[in-house]
Each structure stands twice: as C-alpha cells, then as structure tokens.
Short mmCIF file of C-alpha atoms and ligand atoms in Angstrom, two decimals:
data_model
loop_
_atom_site.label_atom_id
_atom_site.label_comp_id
_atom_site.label_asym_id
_atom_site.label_seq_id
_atom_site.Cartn_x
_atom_site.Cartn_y
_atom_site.Cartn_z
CA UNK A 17 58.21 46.72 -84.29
CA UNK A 18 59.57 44.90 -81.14
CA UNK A 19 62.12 42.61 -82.67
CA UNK A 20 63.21 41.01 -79.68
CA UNK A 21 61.72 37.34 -78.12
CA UNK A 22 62.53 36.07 -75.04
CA UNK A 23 63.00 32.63 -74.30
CA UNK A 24 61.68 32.81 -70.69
CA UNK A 25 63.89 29.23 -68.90
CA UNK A 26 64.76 30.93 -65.50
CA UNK A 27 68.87 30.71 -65.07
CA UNK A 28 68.89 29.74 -68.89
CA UNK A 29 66.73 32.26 -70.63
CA UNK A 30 67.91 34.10 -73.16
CA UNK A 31 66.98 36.33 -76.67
CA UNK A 32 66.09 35.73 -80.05
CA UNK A 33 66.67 39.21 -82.13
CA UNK A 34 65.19 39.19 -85.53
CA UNK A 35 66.64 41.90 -88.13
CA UNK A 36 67.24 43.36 -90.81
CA UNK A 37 70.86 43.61 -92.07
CA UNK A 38 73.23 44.28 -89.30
CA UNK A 39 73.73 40.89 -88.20
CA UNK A 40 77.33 40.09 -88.09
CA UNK A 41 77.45 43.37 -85.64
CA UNK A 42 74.81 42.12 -83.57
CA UNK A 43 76.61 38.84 -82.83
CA UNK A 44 79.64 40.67 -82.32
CA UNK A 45 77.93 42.57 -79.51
CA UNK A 46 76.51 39.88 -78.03
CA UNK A 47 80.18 37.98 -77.87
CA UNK A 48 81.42 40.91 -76.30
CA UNK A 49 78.87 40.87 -73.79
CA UNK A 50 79.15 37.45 -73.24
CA UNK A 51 83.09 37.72 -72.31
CA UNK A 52 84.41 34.57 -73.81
CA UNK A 53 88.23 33.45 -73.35
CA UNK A 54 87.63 32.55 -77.22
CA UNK A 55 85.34 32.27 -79.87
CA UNK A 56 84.81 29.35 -82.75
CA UNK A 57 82.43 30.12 -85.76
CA UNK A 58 81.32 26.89 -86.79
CA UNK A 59 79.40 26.85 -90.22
CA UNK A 60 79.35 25.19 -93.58
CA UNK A 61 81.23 25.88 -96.83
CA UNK A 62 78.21 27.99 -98.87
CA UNK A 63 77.84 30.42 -95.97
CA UNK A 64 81.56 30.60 -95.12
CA UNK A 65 81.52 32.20 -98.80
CA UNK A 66 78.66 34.20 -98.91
CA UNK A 67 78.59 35.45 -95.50
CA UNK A 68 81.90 34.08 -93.27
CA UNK A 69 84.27 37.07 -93.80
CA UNK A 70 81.21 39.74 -92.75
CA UNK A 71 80.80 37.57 -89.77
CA UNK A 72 84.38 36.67 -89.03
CA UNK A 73 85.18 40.76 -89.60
CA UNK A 74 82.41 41.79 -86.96
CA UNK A 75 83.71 39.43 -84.60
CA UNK A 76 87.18 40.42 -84.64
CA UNK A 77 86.25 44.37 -84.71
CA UNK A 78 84.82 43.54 -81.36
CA UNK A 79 87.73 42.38 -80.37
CA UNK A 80 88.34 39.11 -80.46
CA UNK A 81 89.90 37.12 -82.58
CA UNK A 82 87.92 34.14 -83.54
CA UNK A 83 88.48 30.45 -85.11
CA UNK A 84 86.23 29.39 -87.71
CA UNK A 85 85.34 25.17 -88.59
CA UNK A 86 84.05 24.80 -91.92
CA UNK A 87 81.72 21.64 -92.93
CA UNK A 88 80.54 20.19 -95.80
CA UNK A 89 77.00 21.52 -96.59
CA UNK A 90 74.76 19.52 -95.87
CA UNK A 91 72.50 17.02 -93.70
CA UNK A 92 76.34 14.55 -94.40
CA UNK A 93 77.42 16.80 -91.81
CA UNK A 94 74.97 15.62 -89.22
CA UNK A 95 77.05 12.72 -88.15
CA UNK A 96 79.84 11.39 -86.09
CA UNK A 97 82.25 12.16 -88.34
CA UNK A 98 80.78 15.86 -88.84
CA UNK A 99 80.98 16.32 -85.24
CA UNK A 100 84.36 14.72 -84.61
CA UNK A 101 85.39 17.82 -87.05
CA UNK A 102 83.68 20.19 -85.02
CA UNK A 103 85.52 18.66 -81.71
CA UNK A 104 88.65 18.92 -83.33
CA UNK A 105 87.97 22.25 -84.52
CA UNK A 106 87.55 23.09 -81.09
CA UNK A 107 90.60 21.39 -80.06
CA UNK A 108 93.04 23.03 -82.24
CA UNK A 109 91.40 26.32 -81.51
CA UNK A 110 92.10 25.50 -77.57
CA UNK A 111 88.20 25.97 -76.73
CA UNK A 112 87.89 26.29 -73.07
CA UNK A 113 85.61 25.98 -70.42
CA UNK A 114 84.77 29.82 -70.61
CA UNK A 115 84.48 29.54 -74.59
CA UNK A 116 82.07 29.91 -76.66
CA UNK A 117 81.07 28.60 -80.10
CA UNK A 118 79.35 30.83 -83.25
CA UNK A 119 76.87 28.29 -85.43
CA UNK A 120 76.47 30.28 -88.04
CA UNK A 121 74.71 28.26 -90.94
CA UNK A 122 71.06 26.47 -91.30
CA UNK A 123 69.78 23.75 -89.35
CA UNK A 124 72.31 21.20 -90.03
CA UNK A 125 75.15 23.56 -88.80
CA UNK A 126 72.54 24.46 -85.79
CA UNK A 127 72.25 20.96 -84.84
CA UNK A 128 75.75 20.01 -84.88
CA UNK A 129 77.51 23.16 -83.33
CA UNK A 130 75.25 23.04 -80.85
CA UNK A 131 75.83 19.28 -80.14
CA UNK A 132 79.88 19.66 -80.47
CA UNK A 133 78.85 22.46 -78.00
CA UNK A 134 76.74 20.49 -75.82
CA UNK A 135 79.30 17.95 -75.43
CA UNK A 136 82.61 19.81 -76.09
CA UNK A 137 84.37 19.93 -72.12
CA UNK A 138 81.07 18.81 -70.80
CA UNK A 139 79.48 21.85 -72.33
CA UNK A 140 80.40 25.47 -73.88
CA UNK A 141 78.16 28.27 -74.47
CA UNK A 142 76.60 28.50 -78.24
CA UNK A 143 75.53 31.49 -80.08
CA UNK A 144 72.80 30.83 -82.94
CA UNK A 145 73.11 33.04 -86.19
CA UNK A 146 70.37 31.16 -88.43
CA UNK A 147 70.95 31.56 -91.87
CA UNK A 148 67.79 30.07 -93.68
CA UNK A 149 64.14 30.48 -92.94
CA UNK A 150 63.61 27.11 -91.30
CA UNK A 151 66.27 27.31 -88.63
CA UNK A 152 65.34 30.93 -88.05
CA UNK A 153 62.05 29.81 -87.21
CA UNK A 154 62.15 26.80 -85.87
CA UNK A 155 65.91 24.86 -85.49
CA UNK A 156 67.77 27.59 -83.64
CA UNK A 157 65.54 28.22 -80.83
CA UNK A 158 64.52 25.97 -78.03
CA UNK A 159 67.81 24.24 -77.26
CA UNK A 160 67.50 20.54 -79.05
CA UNK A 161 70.88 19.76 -80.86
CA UNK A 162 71.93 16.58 -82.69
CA UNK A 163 73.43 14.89 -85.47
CA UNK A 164 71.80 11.36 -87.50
CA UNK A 165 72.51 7.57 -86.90
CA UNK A 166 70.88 5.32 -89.33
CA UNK A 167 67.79 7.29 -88.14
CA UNK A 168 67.21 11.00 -88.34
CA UNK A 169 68.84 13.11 -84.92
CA UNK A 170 69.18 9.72 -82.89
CA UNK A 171 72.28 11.20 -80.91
CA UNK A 172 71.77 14.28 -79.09
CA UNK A 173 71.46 16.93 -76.49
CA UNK A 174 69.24 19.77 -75.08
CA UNK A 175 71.65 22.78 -74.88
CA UNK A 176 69.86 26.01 -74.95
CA UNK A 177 71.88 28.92 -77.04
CA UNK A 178 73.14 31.92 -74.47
CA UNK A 179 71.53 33.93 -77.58
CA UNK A 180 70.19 33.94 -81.34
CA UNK A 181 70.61 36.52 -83.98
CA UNK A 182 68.59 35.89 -86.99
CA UNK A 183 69.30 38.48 -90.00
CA UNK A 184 66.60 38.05 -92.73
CA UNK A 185 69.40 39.95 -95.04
CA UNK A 186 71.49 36.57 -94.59
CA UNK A 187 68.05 34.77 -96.43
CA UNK A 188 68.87 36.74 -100.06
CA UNK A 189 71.39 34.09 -101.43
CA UNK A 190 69.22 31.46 -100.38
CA UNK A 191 67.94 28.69 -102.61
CA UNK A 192 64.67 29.56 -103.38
CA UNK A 193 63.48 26.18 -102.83
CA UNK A 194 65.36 25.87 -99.42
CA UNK A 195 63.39 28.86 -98.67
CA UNK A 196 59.99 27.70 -99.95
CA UNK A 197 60.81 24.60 -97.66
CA UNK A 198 60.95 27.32 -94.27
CA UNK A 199 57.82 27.98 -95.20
CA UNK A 200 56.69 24.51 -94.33
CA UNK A 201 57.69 25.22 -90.83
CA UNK A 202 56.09 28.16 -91.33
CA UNK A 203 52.62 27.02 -91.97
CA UNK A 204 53.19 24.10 -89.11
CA UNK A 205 53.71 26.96 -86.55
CA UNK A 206 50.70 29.26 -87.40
CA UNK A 207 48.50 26.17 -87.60
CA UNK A 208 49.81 25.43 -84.24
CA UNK A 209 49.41 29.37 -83.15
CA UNK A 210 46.52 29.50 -84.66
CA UNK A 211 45.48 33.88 -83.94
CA UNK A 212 47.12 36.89 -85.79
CA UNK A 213 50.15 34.48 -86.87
CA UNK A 214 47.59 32.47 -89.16
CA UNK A 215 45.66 35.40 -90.11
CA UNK A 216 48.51 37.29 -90.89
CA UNK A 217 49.20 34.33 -93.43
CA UNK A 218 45.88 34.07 -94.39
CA UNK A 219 45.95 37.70 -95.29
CA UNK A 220 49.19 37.27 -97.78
CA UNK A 221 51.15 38.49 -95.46
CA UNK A 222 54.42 36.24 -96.15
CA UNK A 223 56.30 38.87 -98.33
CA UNK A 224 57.40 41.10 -95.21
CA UNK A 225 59.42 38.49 -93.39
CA UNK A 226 60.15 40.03 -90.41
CA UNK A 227 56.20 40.17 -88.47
CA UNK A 228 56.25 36.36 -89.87
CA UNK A 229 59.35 35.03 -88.37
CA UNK A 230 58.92 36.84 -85.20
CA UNK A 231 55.03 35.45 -85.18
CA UNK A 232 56.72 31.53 -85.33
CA UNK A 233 59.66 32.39 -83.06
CA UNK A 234 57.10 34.05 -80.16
CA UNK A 235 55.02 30.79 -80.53
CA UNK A 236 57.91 28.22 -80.23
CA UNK A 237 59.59 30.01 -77.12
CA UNK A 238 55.83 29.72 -75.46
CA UNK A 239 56.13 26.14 -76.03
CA UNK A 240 59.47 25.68 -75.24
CA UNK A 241 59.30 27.71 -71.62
CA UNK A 242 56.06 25.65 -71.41
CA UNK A 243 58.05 21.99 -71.89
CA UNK A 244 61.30 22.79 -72.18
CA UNK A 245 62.50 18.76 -72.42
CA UNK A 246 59.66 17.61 -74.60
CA UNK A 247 57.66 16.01 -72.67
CA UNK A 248 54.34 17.59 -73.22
CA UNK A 249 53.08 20.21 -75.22
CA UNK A 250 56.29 20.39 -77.09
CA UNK A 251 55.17 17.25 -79.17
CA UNK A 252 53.59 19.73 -80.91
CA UNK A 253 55.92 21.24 -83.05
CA UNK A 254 56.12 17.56 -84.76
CA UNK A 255 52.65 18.50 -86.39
CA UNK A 256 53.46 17.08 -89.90
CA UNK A 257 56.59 15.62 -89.16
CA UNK A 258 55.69 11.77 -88.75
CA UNK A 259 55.17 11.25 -91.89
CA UNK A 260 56.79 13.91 -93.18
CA UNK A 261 59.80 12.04 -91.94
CA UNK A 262 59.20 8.87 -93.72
CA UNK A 263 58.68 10.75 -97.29
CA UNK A 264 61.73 12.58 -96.57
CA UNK A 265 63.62 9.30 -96.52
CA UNK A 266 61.64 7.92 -99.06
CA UNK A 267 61.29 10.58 -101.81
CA UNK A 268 64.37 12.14 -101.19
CA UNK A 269 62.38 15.37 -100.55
CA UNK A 270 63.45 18.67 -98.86
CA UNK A 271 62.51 18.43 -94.40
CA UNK A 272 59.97 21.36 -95.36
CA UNK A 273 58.92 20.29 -98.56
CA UNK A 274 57.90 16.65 -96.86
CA UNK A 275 56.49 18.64 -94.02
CA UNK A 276 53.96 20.53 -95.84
CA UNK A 277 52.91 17.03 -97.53
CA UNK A 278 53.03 15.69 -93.67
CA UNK A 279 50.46 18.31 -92.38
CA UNK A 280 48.14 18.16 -95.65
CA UNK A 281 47.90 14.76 -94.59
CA UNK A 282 47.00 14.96 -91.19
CA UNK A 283 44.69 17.83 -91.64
CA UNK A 284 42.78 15.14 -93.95
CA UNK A 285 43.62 12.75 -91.27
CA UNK A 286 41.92 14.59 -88.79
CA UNK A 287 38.86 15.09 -91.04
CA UNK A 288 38.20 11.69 -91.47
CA UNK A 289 38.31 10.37 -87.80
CA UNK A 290 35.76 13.81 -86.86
CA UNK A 291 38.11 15.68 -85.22
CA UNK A 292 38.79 18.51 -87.52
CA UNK A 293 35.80 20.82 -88.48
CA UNK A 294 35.82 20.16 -92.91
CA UNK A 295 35.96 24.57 -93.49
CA UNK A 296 38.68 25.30 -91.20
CA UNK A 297 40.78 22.14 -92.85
CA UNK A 298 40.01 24.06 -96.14
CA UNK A 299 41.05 27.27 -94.67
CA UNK A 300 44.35 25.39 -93.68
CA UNK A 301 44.99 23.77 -96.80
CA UNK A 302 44.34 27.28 -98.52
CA UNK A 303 47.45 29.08 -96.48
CA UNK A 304 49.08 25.94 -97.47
CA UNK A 305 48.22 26.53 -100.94
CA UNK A 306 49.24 30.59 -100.82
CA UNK A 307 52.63 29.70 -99.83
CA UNK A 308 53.27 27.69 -102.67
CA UNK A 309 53.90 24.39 -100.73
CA UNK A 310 53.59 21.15 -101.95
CA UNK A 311 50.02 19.42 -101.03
CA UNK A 312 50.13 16.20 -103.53
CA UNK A 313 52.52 13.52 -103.28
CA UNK A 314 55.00 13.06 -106.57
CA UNK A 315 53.66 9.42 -106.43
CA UNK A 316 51.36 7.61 -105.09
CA UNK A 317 52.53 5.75 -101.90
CA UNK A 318 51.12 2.90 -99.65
CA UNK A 319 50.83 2.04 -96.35
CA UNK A 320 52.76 -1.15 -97.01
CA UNK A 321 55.85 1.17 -98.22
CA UNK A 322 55.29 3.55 -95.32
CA UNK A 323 54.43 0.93 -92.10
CA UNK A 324 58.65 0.19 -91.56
CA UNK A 325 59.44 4.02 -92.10
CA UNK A 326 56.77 4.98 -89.04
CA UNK A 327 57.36 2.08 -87.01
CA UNK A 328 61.22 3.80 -86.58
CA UNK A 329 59.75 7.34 -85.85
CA UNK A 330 61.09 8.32 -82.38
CA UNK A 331 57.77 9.26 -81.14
CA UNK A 332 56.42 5.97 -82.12
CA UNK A 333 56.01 4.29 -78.19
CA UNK A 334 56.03 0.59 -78.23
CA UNK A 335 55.53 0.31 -81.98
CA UNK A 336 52.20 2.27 -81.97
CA UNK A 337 52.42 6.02 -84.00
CA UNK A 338 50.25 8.68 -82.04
CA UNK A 339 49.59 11.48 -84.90
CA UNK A 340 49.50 14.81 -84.00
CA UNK A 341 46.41 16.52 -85.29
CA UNK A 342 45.02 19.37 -85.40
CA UNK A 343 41.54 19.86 -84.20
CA UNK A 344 41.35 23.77 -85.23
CA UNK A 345 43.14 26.91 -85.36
CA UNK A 346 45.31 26.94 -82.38
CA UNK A 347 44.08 23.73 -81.07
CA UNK A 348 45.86 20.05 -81.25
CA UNK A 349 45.69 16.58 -79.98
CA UNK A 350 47.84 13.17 -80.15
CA UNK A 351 46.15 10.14 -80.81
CA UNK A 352 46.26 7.08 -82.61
CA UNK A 353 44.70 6.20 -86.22
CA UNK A 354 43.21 3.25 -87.21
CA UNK A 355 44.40 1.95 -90.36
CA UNK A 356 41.58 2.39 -92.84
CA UNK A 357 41.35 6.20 -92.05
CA UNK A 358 45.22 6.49 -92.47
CA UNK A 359 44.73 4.95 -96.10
CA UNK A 360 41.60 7.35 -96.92
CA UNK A 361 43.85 10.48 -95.79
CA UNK A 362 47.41 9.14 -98.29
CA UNK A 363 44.87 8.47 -101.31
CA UNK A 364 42.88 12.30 -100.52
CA UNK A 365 46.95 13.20 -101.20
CA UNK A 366 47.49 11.00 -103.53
CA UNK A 367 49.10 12.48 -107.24
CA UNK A 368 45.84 13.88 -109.58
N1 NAD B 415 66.98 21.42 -83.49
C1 NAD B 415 65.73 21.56 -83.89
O1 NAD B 415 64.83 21.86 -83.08
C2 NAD B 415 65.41 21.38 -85.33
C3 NAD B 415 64.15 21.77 -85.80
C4 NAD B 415 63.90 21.64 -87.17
C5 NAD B 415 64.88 21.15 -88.02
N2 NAD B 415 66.09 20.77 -87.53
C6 NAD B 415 67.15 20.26 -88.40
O2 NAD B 415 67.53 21.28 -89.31
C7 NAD B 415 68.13 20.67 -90.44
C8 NAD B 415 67.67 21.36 -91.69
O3 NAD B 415 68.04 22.71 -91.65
P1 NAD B 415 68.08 23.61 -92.96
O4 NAD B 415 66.85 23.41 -93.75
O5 NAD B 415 68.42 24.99 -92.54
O6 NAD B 415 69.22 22.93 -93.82
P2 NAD B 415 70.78 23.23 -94.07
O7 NAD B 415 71.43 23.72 -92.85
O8 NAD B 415 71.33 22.04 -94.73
O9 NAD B 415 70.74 24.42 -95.14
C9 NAD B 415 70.21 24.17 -96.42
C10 NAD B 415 71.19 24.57 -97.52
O10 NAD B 415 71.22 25.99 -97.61
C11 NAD B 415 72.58 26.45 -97.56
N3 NAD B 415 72.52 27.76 -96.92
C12 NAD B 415 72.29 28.01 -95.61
N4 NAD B 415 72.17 29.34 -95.42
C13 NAD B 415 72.34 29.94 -96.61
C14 NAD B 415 72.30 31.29 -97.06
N5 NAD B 415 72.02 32.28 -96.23
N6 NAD B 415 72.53 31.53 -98.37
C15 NAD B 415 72.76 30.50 -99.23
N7 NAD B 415 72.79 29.21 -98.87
C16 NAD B 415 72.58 28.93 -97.57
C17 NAD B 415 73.33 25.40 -96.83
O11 NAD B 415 74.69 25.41 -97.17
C18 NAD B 415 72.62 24.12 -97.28
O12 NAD B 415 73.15 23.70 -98.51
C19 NAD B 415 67.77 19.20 -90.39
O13 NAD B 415 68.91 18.45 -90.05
C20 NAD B 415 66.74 19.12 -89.27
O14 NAD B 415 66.78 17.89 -88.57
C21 NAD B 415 66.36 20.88 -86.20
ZN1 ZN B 416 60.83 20.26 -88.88
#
C-alpha cells in the first residue's frame, strides 16, 4: 500500500505519510531532514502523557534536542491566551528564523501550533503529527491554522506544514467518542469523493484504518492544490458544517458528532429543493448509519433558535447562508434555501 500523499502547492508542497506505529521515528527523520537550528513540540497535556516522551525520545535520538509547550486540552486552548503560551513557549526556547515547531496533538493543538507558527518571527516551519482521526483526516492537512474569538477560528492564517506524519497507533488511547466524531469527517469526505472512498465505506470497510484515512487525505490535498486559499472548490469541505456549527454551540456537541447531524440535514435539504436524487440520499444516510454517527437531533430545534447562530457563520455573505449540498456521489453545489424547505429538512431530523 502506497502510504504516502502529496500535497502538490509548487515551492510549498509537501507529504502526508500515513502509518502504522513508527511515528515518533518518522518525525524524527523528517526534522533531521529538515535541518532546523531548533525544534519546539507543541501539544496538549493528554498526549504529552500518553505519547510526549516516545516523541520527545525520537526527536532527540536524531539529534536534536527539542523544547516541548504543553496546553490545556482542549478547544480553551484555541485562543489568545492559548497562543500567547505557545509564543512564549517559543520565546523561552529561543525559536529562530530557521526553527521549526512539532504540533503534535488533535485539531486544537493543529490549529494553534500552526498559528503560533504562522505568526511566530513572521513565520517558522511546522511539522503536523495528528493524533486523532479528525485532524488526521482533515485538520492537519491543507495549511488553515487558527484559534476562536467569540466565534469559532475568527483569527487566523494559511501556513502550509513542511510535512505531516499521521500514526494510526497514536489513535489506540483515544476516546472512543472523539474517534466516532473523525468519522464525521470521514463520511463528509467520501460524500464529497464520492468513488472507491465511498464504496470502500459502503462496503464496511472502516475497521482497517489505514486505506480510509489515506482515501480522505488523497481527496483533501486534490482540493487543496485545486484552491489552496479557499476561494472555490475548497468551500467544499464545509459540507455539513453550517449548521453543524450552530448545534455545536448550541448542544454542546462534539465538531464531528454535530457534523454528521449537519450533513444528514443537508442531504434532506437537498432532497427537498430536487437537487439530490431520494436513493442515493438513502445510500448516504446508510454509510452514515454504518459508522455509528448520530442522524437525529437530541431535541428538537427551530429555525427561530438557529437564524442568529447562521447569520454569524463565516461563509454567510451579506447575511444570506449558501448551503453546501450535495447533488450525488462526488458531486456538490452552493446555493441558497428558502425557508420553508430549511424547516421540512430540521423536522425530517427532528428526535423520533
Ligand atoms: N485547520 C483545519 O482545516 C481544521 C479542520 C477541521 C477541524 N479543525 C479544528 O480541529 C479542532 C478539533 O480537533 P480534534 O477533534 O482533534 O480535537 P482536540 O484536539 O481537542 O482532541 C480531542 C481530545 O482528544 C485528546 N487526544 C488527542 N489525541 C489523543 C490520543 N492519541 N489519545 C488520547 N487522547 C487524545 C485531546 O487531548 C482532546 O482532549 C477544532 O478546533 C476544529 O476547529 C481544523
Ligand atoms: Zn470539520
């Protein structure tokens, strides 16, 4: 199995490995390669425990001797205050120009790294070592970093990584629910695929990890050499995610639990407004279904409730939410809703 991507962006390209135990030493090569004047593993408290010494050990066999920042896990992290850690972090590790940071955590630890990263002396070089099934697949490739203001990733920067090691062994502590909640991005990206990479899904095929997560990473560095800045086809990868966003806020739910609840309600959406064939809506929502995700809401909500939460979506332009929906396997457009058939699709997910 080729277990390599590449993230085809000219001067800036770089690639994604995907494997199986071994991933501390795979860094550790790719730091040497890399030639930094010094290295600073940035990652969160649960992972410094479970898997900072392998990492830090790996690093330092290679021979360098590396600083490590340690946040509190967590999207609390995603914030000025996170990031003025990170900065100072860097600071009292003497981070310079030729330097390099090590995120080595989930999304959150991702997001910021690569922001303190992005911003850090005008910009360091970042490594990505994803450690849950959501920023392996999605968060850690493609260069968008951030941290939260009132509203979700408000402050940010698009740094692409000089590489990304993802090691599926790193996903055994996981939370089970944390990694149930990948799978949300998961499902978003084969929809979006469409091909083998929703077959393979469609076929049960989520036990062995490894075809999966390379089938999502492939399809995000297409889009990403495609529309690197987001300005296009990128828009995309929010399939789900408008209002998966507002239920996250709302219902206090997991990014891929409210995800999965996002795109079973724009696969209904699409339905209603004739733009989504009724069987392959029920093949989707079957996948969704096999991988255990959430498809009903916990309670019923309204469009009253909801109408504030969308308005602040970033994609919203002037006020007016364009939904991305699917209109088959592999296929997608962005287009307003009218109001009645955004009430028929919350009530088809409405609780029992
Ligand atoms: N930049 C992007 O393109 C992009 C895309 C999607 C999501 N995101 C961002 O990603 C973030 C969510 O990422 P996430 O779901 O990975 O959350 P996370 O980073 O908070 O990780 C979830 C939890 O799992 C723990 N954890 C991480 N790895 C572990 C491991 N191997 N074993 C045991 N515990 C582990 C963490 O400590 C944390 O408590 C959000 O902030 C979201 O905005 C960014
Ligand atoms: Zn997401």
């Amino acid at each position: 199995v080729e277990t390599t991507v590449r993230v085809e962006l000219g001067e800036r390209s770089y690639d994604v490995a995907v494997v199986r135990g071994g991933g501390p030493e795979r860094v550790a090569a790719l730091v040497r390669g890399l030639a930094p004047s010094g290295v600073v593993v940035v990652t969160d408290a649960t992972v410094a425990r479970l898997h900072g010494e392998a990492m830090l050990a790996a690093i330092r066999a290679a021979g360098r001797l590396p600083a490590q920042v340690v946040v509190v896990p967590g999207e609390s992290s995603k914030s000025v205050g996170g990031v003025e850690r990170v900065w100072r972090g860097l600071l009292a590790a003497g981070l310079d120009r030729q330097g390099l940071v090590v995120a080595h955590g989930g999304g959150v630890v991702g997001d910021l790294a690569g922001f303190a990263a992005a911003t850090w002396l005008r910009g360091v070089r970042v490594v990505h070592a994803p450690t849950t099934l959501l920023s392996m697949v999605d968060s850690a490739v493609g260069g968008k970093t951030g941290i939260d203001l009132d509203g979700k990733n408000l402050v940010g920067a698009f740094h692409q990584p000089s590489g990304v090691v993802a090691d599926l062994a790193w996903l055994e502590t996981l939370d089970p629910g944390e990694l149930r909640a990948g799978l949300g991005e998961v499902w978003k990206t084969a929809i979006l695929a469409g091909g083998e990479p929703f077959e393979r899904l469609e076929r049960g095929g989520r036990d062995d990890l490894l075809p999966v997560v390379l089938d999502c990473v492939r399809h995000k560095a297409a889009v990403v050499t495609r529309d690197e800045r987001d300005e296009g086809e990128r828009a995309s990868l929010n399939l789900g995610h408008t209002l998966g966003h507002a239920l996250e806020v709302m219902l206090g739910l997991r990014h891929g639990e409210a995800v999965a609840l996002g795109i079973a309600f724009v696969v209904r959406l699409a339905v209603g407004i004739g733009r989504l064939d009724a069987t392959v809506a029920e093949r989707i929502l079957s996948v969704g279904r096999g991988l255990d995700l959430p498809l009903a809401l916990p309670r019923r909500v309204g469009l009253g409730e909801l109408r504030p939460l969308l308005r602040r979506d970033k994609k919203a332009l002037a006020g007016e939410v364009r939904w991305i929906l699917p209109t088959g396997l592999g296929s997608w457009t962005q287009a307003p809703v009218p109001e009645p058939a955004i009430e028929a699709a919350l009530t088809d997910i409405a609780p029992g």
